[in-house]
Short mmCIF file of C-alpha atoms in Angstrom, two decimals:
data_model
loop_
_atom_site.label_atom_id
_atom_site.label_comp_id
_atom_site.label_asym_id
_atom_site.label_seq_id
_atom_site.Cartn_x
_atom_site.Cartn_y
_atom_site.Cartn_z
CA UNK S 26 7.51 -4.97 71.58
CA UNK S 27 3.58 -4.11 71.57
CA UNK S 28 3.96 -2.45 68.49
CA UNK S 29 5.91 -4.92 66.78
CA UNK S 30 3.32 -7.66 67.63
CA UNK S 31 0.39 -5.26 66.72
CA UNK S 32 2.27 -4.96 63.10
CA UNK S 33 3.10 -9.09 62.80
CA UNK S 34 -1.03 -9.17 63.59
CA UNK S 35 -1.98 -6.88 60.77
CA UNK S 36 0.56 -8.54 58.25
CA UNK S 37 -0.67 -11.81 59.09
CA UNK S 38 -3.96 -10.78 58.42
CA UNK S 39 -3.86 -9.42 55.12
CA UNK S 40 -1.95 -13.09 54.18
CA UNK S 41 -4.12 -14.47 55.51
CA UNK S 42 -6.98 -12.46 53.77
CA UNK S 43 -5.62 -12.95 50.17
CA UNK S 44 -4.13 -16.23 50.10
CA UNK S 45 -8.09 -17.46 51.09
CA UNK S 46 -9.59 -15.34 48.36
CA UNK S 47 -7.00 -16.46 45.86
CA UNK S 48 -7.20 -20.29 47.25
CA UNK S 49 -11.05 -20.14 46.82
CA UNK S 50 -10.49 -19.33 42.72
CA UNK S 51 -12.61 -18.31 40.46
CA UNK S 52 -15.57 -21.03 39.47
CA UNK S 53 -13.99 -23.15 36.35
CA UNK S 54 -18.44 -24.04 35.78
CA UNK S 55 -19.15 -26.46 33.02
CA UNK S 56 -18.91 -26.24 29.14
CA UNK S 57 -21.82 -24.43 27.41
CA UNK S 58 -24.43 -26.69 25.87
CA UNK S 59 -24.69 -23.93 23.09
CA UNK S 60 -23.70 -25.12 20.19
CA UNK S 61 -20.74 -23.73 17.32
CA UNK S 62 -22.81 -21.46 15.57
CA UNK S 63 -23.48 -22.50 11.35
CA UNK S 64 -26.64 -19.59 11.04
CA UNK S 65 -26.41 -16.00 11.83
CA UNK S 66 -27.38 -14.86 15.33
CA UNK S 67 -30.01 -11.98 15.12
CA UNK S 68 -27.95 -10.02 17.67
CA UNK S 69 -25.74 -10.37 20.23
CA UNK O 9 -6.40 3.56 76.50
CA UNK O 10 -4.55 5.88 74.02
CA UNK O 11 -1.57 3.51 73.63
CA UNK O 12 -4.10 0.74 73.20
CA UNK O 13 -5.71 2.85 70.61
CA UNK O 14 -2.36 3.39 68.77
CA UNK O 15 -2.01 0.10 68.35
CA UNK O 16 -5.11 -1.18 66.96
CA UNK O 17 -4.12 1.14 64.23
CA UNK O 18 -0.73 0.50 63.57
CA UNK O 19 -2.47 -3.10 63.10
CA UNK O 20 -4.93 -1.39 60.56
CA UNK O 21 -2.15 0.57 59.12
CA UNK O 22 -0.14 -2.56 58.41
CA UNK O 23 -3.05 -4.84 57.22
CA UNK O 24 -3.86 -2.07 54.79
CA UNK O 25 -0.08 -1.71 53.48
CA UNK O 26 0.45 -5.06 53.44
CA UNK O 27 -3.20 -5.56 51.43
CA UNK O 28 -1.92 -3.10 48.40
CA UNK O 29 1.45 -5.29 46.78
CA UNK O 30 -0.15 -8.34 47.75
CA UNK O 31 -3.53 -7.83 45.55
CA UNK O 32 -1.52 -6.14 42.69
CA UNK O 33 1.15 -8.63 42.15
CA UNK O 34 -0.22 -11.87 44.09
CA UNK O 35 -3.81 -11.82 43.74
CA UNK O 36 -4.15 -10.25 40.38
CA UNK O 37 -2.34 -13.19 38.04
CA UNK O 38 -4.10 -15.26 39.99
CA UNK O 39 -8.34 -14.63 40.16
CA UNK O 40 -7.71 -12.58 36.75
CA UNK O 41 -8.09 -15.21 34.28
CA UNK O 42 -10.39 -16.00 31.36
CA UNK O 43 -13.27 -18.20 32.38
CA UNK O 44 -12.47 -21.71 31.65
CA UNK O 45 -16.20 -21.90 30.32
CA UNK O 46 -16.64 -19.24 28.46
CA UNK O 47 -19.09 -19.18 25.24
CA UNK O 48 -19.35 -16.34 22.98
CA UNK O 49 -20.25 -15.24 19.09
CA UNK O 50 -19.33 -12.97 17.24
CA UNK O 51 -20.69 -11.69 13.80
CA UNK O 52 -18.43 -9.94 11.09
CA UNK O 53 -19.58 -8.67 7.44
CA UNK O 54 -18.05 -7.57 4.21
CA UNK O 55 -20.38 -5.46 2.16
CA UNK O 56 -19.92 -5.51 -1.41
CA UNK O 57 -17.20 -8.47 -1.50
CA UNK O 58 -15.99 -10.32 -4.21
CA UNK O 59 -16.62 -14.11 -4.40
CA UNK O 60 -15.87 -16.75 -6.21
CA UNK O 61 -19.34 -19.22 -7.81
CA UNK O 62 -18.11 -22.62 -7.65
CA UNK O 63 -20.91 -23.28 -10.69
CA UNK O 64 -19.25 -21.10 -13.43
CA UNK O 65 -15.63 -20.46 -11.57
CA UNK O 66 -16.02 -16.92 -12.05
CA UNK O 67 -15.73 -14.18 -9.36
CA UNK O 68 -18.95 -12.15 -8.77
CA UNK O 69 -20.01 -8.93 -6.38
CA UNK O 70 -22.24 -9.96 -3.81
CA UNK O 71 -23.58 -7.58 -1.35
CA UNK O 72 -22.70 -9.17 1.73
CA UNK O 73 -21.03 -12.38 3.31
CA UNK O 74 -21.41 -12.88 6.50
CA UNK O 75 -18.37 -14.49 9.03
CA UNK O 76 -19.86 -16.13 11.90
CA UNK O 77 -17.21 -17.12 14.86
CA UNK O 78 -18.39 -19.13 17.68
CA UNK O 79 -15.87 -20.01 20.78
CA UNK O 80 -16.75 -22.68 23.40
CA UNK O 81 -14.11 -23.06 26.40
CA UNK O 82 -14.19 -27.01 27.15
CA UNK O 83 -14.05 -27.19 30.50
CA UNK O 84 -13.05 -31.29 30.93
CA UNK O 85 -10.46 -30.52 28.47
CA UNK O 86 -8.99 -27.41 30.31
CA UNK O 87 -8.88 -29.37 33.42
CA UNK O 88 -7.20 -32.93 32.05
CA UNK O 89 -4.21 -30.58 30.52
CA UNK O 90 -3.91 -28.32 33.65
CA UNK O 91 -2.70 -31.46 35.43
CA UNK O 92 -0.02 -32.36 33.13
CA UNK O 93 0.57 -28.34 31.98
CA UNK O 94 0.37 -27.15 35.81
CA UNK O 95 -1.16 -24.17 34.78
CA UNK O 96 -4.47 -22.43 34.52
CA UNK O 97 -5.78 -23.77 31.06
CA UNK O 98 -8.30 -22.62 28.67
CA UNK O 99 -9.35 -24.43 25.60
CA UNK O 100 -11.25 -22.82 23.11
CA UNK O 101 -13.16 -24.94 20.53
CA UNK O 102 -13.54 -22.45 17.68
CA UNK O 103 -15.71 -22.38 14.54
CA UNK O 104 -15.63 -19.55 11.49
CA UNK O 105 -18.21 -20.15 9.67
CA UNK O 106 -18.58 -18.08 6.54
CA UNK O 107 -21.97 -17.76 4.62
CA UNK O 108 -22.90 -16.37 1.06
CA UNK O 109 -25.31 -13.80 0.32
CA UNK O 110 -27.99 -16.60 -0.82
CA UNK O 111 -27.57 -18.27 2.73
CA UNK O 112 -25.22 -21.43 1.58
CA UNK O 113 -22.00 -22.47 3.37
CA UNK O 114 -18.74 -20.55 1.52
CA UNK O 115 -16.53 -22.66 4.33
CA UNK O 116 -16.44 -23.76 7.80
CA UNK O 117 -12.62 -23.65 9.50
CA UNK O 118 -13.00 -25.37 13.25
CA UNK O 119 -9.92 -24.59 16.13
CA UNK O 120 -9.14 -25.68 19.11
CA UNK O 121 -6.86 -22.76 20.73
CA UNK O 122 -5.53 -23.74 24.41
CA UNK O 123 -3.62 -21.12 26.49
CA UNK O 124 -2.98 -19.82 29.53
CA UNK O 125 -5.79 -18.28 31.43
CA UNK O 126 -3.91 -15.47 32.70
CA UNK O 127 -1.11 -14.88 30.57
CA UNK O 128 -2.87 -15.91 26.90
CA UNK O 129 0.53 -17.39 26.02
CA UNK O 130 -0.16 -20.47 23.92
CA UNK O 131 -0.15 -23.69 25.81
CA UNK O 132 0.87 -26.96 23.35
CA UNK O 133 -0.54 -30.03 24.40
CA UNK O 134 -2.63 -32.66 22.11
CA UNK O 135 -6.12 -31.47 20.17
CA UNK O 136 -4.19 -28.11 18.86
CA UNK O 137 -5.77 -27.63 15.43
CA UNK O 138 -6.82 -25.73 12.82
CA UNK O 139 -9.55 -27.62 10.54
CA UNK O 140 -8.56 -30.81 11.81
CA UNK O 141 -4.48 -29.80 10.83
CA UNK O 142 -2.43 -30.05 13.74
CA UNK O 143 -0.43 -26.93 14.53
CA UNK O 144 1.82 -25.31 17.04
CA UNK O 145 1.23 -21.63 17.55
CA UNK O 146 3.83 -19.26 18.81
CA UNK O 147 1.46 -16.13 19.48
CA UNK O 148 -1.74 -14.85 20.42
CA UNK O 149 -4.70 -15.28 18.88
CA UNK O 150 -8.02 -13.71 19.15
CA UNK O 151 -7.52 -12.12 22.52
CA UNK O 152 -4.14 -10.00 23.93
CA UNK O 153 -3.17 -10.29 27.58
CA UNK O 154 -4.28 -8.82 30.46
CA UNK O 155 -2.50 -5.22 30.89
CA UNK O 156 -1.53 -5.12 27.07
CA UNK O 157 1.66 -2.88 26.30
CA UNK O 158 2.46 -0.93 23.84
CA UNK O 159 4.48 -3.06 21.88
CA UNK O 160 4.48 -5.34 19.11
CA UNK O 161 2.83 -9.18 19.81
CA UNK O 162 3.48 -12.21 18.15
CA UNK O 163 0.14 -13.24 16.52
CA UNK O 164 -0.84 -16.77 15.27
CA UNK O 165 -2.68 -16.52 11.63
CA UNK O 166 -4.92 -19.34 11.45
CA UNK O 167 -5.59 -19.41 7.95
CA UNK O 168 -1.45 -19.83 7.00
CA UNK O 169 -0.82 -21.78 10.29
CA UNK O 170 2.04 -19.48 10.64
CA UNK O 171 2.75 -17.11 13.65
CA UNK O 172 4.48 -13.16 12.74
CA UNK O 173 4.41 -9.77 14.43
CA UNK O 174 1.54 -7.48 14.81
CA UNK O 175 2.41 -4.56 15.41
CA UNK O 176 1.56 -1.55 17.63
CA UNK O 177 0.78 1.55 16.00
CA UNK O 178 -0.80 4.03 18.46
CA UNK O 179 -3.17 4.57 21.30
CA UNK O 180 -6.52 6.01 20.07
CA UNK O 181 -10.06 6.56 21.47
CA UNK O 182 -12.89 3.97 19.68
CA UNK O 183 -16.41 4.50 21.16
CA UNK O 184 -15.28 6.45 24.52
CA UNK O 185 -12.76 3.69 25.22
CA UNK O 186 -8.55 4.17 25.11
CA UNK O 187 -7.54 1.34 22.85
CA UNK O 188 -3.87 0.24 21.28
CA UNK O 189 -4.34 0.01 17.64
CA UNK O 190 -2.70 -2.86 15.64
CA UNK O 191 -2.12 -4.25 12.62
CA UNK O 192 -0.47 -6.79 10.86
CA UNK O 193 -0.33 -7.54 7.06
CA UNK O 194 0.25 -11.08 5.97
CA UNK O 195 1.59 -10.90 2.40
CA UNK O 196 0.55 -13.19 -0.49
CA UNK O 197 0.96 -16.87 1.06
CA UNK O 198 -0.42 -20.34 0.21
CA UNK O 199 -2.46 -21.90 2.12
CA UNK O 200 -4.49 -24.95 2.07
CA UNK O 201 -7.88 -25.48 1.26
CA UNK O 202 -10.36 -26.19 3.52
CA UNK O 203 -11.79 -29.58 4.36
CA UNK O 204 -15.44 -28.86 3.78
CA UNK O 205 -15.78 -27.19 0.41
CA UNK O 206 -18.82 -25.28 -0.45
CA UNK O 207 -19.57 -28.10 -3.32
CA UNK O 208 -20.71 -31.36 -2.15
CA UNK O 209 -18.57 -33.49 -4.17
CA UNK O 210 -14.93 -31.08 -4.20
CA UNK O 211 -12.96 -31.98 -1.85
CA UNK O 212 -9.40 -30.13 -1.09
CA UNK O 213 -7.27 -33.49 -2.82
CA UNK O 214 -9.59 -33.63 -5.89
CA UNK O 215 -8.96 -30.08 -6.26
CA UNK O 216 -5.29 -30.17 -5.42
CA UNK O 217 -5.00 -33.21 -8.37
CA UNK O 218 -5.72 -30.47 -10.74
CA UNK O 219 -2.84 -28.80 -9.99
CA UNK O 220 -4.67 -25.69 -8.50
CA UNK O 221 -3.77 -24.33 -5.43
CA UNK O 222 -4.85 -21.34 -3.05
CA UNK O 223 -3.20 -18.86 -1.88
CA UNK O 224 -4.24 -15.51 0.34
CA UNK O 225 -3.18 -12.02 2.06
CA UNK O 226 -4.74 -9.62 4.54
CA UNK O 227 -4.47 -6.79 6.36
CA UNK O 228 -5.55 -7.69 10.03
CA UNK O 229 -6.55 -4.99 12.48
CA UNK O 230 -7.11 -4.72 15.75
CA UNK O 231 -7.82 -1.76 18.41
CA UNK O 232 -7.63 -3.29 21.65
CA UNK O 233 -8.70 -2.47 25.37
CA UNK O 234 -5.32 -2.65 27.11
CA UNK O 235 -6.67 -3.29 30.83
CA UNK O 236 -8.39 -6.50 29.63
CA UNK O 237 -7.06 -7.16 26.51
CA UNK O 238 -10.02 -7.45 24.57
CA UNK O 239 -10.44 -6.41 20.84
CA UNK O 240 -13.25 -3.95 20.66
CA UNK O 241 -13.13 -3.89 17.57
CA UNK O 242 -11.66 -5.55 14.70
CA UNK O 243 -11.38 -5.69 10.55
CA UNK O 244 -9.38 -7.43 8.13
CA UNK O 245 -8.87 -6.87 4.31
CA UNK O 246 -8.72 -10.00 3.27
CA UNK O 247 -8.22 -11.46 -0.03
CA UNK O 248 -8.27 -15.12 -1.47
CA UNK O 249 -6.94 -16.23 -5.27
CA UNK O 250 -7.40 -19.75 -6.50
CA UNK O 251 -4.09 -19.86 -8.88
CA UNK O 252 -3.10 -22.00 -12.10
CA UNK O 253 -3.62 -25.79 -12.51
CA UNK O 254 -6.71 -26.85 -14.89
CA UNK O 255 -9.76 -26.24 -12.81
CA UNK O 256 -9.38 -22.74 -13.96
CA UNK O 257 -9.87 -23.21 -17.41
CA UNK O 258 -6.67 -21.65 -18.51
CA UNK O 259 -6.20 -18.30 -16.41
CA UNK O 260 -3.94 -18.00 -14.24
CA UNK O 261 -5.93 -16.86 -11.47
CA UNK O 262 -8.86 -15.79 -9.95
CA UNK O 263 -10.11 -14.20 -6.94
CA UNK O 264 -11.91 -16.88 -4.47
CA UNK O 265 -13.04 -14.22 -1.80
CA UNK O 266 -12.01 -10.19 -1.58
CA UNK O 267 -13.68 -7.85 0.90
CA UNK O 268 -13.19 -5.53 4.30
CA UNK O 269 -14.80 -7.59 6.88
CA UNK O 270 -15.61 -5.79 9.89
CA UNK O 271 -17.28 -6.59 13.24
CA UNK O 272 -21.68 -6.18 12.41
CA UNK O 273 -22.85 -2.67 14.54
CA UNK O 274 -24.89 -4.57 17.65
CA UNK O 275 -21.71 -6.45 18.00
CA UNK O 276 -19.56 -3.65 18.42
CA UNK O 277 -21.90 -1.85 21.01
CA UNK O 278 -22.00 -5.65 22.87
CA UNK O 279 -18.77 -5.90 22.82
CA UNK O 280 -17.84 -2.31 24.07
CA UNK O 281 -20.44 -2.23 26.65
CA UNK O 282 -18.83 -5.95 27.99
CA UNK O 283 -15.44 -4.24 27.99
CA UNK O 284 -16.15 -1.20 29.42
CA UNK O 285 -17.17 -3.37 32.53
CA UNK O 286 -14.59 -6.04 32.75
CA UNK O 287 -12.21 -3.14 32.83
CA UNK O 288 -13.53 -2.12 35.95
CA UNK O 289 -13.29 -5.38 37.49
CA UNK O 290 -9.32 -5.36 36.26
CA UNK O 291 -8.82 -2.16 37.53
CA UNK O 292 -9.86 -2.76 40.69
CA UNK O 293 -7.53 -5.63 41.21
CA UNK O 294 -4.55 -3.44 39.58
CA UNK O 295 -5.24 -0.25 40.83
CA UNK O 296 -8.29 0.97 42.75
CA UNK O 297 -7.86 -1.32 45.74
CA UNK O 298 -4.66 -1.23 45.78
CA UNK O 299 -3.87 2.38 45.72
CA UNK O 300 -6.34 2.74 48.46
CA UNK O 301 -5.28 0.85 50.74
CA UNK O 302 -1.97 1.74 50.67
CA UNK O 303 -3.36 5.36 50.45
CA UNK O 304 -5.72 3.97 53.89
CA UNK O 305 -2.55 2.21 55.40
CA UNK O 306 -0.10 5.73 55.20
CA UNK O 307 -2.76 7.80 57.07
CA UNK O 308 -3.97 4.52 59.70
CA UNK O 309 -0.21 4.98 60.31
CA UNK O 310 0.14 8.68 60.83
CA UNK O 311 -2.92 8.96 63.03
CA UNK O 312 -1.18 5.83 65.03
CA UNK O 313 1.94 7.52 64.92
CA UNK O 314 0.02 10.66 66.37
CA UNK O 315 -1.38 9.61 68.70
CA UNK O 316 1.18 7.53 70.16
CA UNK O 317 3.25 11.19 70.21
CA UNK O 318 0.71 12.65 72.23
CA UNK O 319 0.54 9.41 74.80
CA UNK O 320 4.44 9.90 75.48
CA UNK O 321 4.60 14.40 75.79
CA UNK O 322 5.42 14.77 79.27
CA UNK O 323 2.41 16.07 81.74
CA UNK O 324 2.60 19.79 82.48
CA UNK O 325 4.46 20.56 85.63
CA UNK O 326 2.41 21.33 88.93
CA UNK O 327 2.42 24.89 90.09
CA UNK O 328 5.24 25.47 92.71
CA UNK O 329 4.69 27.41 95.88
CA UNK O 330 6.81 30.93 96.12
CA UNK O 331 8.48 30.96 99.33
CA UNK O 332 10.18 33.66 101.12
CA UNK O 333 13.92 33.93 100.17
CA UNK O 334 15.60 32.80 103.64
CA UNK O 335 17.99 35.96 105.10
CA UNK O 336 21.99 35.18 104.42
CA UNK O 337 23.58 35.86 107.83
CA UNK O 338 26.26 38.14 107.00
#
């Protein structure tokens, strides 16, 4: 029964672990202010 | 305290094998996405091309013309059609802006691409365009998906608004990095003209009224990173014929643009060196972490399983006293 608890404890945690890092996202941010480009860029 | 022991890391064991499907197949589609705000240029060239002067409508070498592609992700955009798409959204606002040896405009083609962040499967919704045309692509375009296979893709050609295979013709080293190679030709096709001519005064229905139309082919190839999808590096023989109708004074065609356009050198080295990192961040979402901590969780659960052997072996038996063997009456 101990053992079966101790497993339920570390499969909850690993839930538990991803679905907050995948909840939290990645950050959308906000459109560039840099424009379409109509001259050529000296480099990268 | 042994048992106790054991079971702290059966937990571990469990967490860790538990971790390993649940970042490849849960986590992965879901922080692995293109940034919704992502900005980047990128500058192509074709040395010694063939181009058409507007002046004399004759075709001409030139030593260079330069391709300049910008893409913007909108971010407000992305976010209004998520709602209504319920997916992750990017929109791309895209310019190709294409520039004569002398520095003058040869044409300017805008886009607005939207797909799905993860999956780079078109997304339709309103505002998909190619220079101001509405269109509905069926493919790809400018960037494969995440974990690219070796197959062919359908591939969305922006100059005939039409969407056909590219295909997959081998795996191949470019620069230190594995990339799938492909290519797709698009045969002779009409296409229209674009809105902003190089001419101030031309404008794609005066031209049309003379009966002239335009019509193009290429060669398009790509060799692509599989883990993240991204072209490295990328090159198109492209030409362009302006064909019958009056404007060209009684020939029946001529060439409007010919030349190998490939990606400029600093570009390249950008654009592998970008690659080469994202991959890692890919990789350890689809393989490094999880590998290793299902790896982690087999030998948490061995040493558990251990020691939980050695807490139930049964204690040596305490040494017995010899005694005297009693005498048997007869």
């Amino acid at each position: 029964m101990r053992a079966l608890i101790a497993a339920a404890t570390g499969l909850a945690l690993a839930l538990a672990l991803v679905l907050t890092i995948t909840a939290m996202g990645t950050p959308t941010g906000r459109t560039s202010p840099k424009p379409l480009l109509t001259t050529v860029p000296a480099h990268p | 305290m042994r048992r106790k022991a054991s079971l702290v890391l059966l937990a571990c064991a469990v967490f860790c094998a538990a971790l390993s499907p649940l970042l490849r197949w849960y986590a992965f589609p879901r922080l692995a996405r293109i940034p919704a705000n992502q900005y980047q240029d990128v500058v192509l060239e074709a040395k010694g091309a063939t181009l058409l002067d507007y002046g004399t409508m004759r075709s001409r070498k030139v030593p260079k013309v330069t391709i300049v592609q910008t893409l913007r992700g909108d971010v407000e955009a992305a976010k209004k059609i998520e709602k209504s798409a319920g997916l992750p959204v990017v929109v791309w606002d895209g310019l190709s802006y294409v520039q004569g040896p002398d520095g003058k405009m040869v044409s300017r083609v805008s886009e607005r691409y939207i797909f799905d962040a993860h999956s780079q499967d078109p997304v339709h919704a309103p505002g998909e365009a190619v220079d101001g045309d509405t269109v509905k692509r069926d493919g790809i375009e400018f960037k494969w998906p995440f974990l690219t296979q070796k197959r062919d893709y359908e591939y969305f050609d922006a100059q005939a608004r039409t969407t056909s295979p590219i295909h997959y013709k081998g795996t191949r080293t470019f620069r230190g990095v594995k990339v799938y190679y492909f290519e797709q030709t698009v045969p002779w096709t009409k296409v229209p003209f674009p809105k902003v001519m190089p001419v101030q005064g031309i404008t794609p229905e005066s031209v049309a009224r003379t009966g002239t139309t335009r019509w193009y082919s290429t060669v398009r190839r790509f060799w692509v990173e599989p883990v993240t999808g991204a072209p490295v590096f990328g090159e198109e023989l492209h030409k362009e014929e302006l064909r019958g109708g009056t404007l060209l004074g009684g020939r029946a065609k001529v060439t409007a643009f010919a030349g190998d356009v490939k990606m400029r050198e600093d570009y390249i080295e950008h654009t592998v060196a970008l690659v080469k990192h994202n991959r890692t961040l890919i990789l350890m979402l689809t393989s490094y972490l999880p590998r290793g901590s299902l790896i982690l969780g087999l030998l948490l659960l061995s040493l558990a399983l251990w020691l939980e052997a050695r807490g139930r072996r049964p204690q040596d038996p305490a040494p017995t006293q010899e005694t005297e063997p009693e005498p048997v009456s007869a």
